[in-house]
C-alpha atoms as an extended CHARMM CRD file, in Angstrom:
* protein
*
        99  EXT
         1         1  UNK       CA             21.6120000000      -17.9450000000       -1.6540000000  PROA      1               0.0000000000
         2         2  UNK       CA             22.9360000000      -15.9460000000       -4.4590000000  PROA      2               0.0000000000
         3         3  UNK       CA             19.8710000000      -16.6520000000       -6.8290000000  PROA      3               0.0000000000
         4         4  UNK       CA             17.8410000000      -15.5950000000       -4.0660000000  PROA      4               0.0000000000
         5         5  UNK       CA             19.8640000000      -12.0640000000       -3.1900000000  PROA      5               0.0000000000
         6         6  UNK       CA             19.9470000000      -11.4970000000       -6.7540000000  PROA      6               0.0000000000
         7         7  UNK       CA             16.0190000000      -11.5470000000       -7.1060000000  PROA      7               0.0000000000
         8         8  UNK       CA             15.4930000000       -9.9940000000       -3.8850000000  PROA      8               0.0000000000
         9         9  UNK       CA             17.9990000000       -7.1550000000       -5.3170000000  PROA      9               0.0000000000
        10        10  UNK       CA             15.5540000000       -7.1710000000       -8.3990000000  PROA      10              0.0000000000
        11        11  UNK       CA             12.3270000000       -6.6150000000       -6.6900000000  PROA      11              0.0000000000
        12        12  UNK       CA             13.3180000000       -4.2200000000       -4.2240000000  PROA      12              0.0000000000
        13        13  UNK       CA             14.9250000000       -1.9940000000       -6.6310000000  PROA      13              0.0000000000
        14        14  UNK       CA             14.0150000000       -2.5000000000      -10.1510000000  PROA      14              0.0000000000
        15        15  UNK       CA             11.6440000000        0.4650000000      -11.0680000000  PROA      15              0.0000000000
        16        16  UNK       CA              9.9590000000       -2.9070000000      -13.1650000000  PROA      16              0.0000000000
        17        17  UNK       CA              9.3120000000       -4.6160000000       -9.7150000000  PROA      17              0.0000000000
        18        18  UNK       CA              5.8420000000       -4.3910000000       -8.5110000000  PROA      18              0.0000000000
        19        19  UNK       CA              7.0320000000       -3.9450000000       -5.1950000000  PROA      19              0.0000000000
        20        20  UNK       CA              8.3990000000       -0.5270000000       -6.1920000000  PROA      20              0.0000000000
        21        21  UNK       CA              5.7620000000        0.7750000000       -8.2380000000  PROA      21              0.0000000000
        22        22  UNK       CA              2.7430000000        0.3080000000       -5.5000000000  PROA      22              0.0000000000
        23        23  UNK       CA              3.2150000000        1.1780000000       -1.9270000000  PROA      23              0.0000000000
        24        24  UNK       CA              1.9370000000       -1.6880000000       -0.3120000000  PROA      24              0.0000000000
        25        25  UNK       CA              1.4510000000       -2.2410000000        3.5400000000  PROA      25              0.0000000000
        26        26  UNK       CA              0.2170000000       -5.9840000000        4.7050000000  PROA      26              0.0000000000
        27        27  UNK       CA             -0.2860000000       -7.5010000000        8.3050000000  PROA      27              0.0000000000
        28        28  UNK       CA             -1.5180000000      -11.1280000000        9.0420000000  PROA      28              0.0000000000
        29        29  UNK       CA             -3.5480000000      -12.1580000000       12.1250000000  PROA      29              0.0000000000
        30        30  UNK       CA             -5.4390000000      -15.4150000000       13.2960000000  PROA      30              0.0000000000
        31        31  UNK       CA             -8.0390000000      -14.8170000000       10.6010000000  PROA      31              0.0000000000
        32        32  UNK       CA             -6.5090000000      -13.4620000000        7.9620000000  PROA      32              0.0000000000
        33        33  UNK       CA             -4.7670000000      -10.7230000000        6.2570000000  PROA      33              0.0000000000
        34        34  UNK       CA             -5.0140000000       -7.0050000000        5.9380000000  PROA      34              0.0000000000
        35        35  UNK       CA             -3.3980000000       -5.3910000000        2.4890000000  PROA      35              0.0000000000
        36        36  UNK       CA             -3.1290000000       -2.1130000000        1.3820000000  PROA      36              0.0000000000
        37        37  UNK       CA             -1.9930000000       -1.5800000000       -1.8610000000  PROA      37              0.0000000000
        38        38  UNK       CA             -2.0510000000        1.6120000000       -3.0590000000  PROA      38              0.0000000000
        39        39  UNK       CA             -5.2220000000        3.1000000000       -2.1990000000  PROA      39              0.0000000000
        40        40  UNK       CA             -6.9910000000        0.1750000000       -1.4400000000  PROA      40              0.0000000000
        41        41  UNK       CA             -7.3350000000       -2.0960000000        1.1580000000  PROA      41              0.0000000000
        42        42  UNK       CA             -8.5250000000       -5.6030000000        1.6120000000  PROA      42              0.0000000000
        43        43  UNK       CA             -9.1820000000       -8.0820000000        4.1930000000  PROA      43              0.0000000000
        44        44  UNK       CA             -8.7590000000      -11.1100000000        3.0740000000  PROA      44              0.0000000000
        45        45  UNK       CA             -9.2900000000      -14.3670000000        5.1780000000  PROA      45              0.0000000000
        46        46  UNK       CA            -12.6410000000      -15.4570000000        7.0180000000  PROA      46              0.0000000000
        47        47  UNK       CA            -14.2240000000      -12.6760000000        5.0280000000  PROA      47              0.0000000000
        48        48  UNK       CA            -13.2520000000      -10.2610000000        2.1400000000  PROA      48              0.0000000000
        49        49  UNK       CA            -13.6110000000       -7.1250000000        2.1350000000  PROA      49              0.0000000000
        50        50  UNK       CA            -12.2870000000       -4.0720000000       -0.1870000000  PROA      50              0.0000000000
        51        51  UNK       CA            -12.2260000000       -0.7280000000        0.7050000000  PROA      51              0.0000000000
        52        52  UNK       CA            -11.2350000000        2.6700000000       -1.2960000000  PROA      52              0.0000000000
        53        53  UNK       CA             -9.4440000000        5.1190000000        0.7150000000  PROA      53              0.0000000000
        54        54  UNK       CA            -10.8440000000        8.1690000000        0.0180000000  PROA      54              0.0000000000
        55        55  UNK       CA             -8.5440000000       11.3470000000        2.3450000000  PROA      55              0.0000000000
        56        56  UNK       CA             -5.5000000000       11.6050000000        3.3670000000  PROA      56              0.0000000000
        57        57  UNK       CA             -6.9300000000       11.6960000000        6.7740000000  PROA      57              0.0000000000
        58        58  UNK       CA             -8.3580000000        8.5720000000        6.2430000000  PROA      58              0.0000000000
        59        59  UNK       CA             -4.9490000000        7.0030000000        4.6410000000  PROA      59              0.0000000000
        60        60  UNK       CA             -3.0050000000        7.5500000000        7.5540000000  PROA      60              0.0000000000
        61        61  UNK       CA             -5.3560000000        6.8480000000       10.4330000000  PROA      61              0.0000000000
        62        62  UNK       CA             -5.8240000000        3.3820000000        9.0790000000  PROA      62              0.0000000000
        63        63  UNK       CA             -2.1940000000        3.0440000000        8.2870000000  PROA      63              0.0000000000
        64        64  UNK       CA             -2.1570000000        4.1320000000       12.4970000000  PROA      64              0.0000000000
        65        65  UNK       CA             -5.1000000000        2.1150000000       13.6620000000  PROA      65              0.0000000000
        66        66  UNK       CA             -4.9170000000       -1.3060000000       11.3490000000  PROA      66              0.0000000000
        67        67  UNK       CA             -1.2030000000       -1.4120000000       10.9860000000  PROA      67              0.0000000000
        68        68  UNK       CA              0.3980000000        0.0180000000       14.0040000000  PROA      68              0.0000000000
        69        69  UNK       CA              1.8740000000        2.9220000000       11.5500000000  PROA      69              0.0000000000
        70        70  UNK       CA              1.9210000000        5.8880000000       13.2950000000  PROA      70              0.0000000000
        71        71  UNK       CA              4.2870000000        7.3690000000       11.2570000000  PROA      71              0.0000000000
        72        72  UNK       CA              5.1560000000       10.2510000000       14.4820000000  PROA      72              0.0000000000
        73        73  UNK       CA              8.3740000000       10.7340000000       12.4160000000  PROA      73              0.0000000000
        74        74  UNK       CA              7.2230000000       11.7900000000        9.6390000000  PROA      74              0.0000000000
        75        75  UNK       CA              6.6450000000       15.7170000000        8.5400000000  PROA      75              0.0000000000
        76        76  UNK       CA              3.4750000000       16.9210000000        7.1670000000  PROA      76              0.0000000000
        77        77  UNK       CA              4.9530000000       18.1830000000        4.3110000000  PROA      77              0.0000000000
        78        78  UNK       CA              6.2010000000       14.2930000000        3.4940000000  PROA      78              0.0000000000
        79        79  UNK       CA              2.5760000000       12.9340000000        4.0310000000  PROA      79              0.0000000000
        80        80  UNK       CA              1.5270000000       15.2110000000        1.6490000000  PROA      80              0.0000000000
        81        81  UNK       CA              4.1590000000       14.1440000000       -1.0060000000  PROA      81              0.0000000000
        82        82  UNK       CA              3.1490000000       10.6790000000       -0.1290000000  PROA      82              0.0000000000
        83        83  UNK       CA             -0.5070000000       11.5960000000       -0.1060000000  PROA      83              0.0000000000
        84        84  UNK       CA             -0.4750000000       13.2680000000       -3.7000000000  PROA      84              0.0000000000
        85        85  UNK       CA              1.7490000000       10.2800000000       -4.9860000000  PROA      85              0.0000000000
        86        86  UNK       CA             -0.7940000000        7.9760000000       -4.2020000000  PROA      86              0.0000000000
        87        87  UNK       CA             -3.6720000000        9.9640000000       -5.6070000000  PROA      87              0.0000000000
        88        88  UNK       CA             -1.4680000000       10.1560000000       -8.8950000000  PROA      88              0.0000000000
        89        89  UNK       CA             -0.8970000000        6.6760000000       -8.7640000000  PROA      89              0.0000000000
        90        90  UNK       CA             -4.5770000000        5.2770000000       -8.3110000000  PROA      90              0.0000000000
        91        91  UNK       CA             -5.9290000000        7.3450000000      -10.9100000000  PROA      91              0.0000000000
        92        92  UNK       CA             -3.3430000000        5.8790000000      -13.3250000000  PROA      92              0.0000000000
        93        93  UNK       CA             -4.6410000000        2.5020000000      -11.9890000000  PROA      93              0.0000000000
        94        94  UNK       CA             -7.8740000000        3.3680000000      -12.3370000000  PROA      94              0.0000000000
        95        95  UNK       CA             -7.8420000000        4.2670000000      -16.2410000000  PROA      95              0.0000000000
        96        96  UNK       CA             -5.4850000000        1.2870000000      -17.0850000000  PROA      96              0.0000000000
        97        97  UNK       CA             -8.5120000000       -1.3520000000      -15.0830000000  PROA      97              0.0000000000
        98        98  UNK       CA            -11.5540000000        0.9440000000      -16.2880000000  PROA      98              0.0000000000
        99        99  UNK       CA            -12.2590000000        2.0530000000      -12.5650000000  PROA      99              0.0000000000
């Protein structure tokens, strides 16, 4: 157990950990999987599919409607900050892949 609370201490706090550099949401059902990763989402399972989120609108009504993420707690003003990290992140992805 200590190996493992040691890594799990790693990856859900080392600013090296890919788990802390992408925001990542992910939800399983009888077919598959739904992941969002940044900015993009993908279904992966009986199909695959890949999807670009392109407004903040957009972001958080699938966040609401494939997740169960309402996120009714949160202020606008922190969506935003969320919102504009993304952004800031993809396009950082996107130069590094050649997107």
């Amino acid at each position: 157990m200590s190996a493992f609370a040691e890594m799990h201490k790693h990856l859900s706090t080392s600013p090296d950990s890919g788990f802390v550099q992408v925001t990542t949401v992910q939800r399983r059902d009888a077919t598959g999987a739904d992941v969002l990763r940044g900015l993009v989402l993908t279904r992966v399972g009986n199909r695959e599919d890949r999807l670009t989120v392109e407004t903040s609108d957009d972001y958080f009504a699938l966040l609401a409607d494939v997740f169960g993420l309402t996120l009714d707690d949160v202020a606008p003003a922190e969506r935003a900050a969320l919102w504009d990290r993304l952004v800031a992140a993809h396009e950082v992805w996107r130069k590094e892949n050649g997107s």
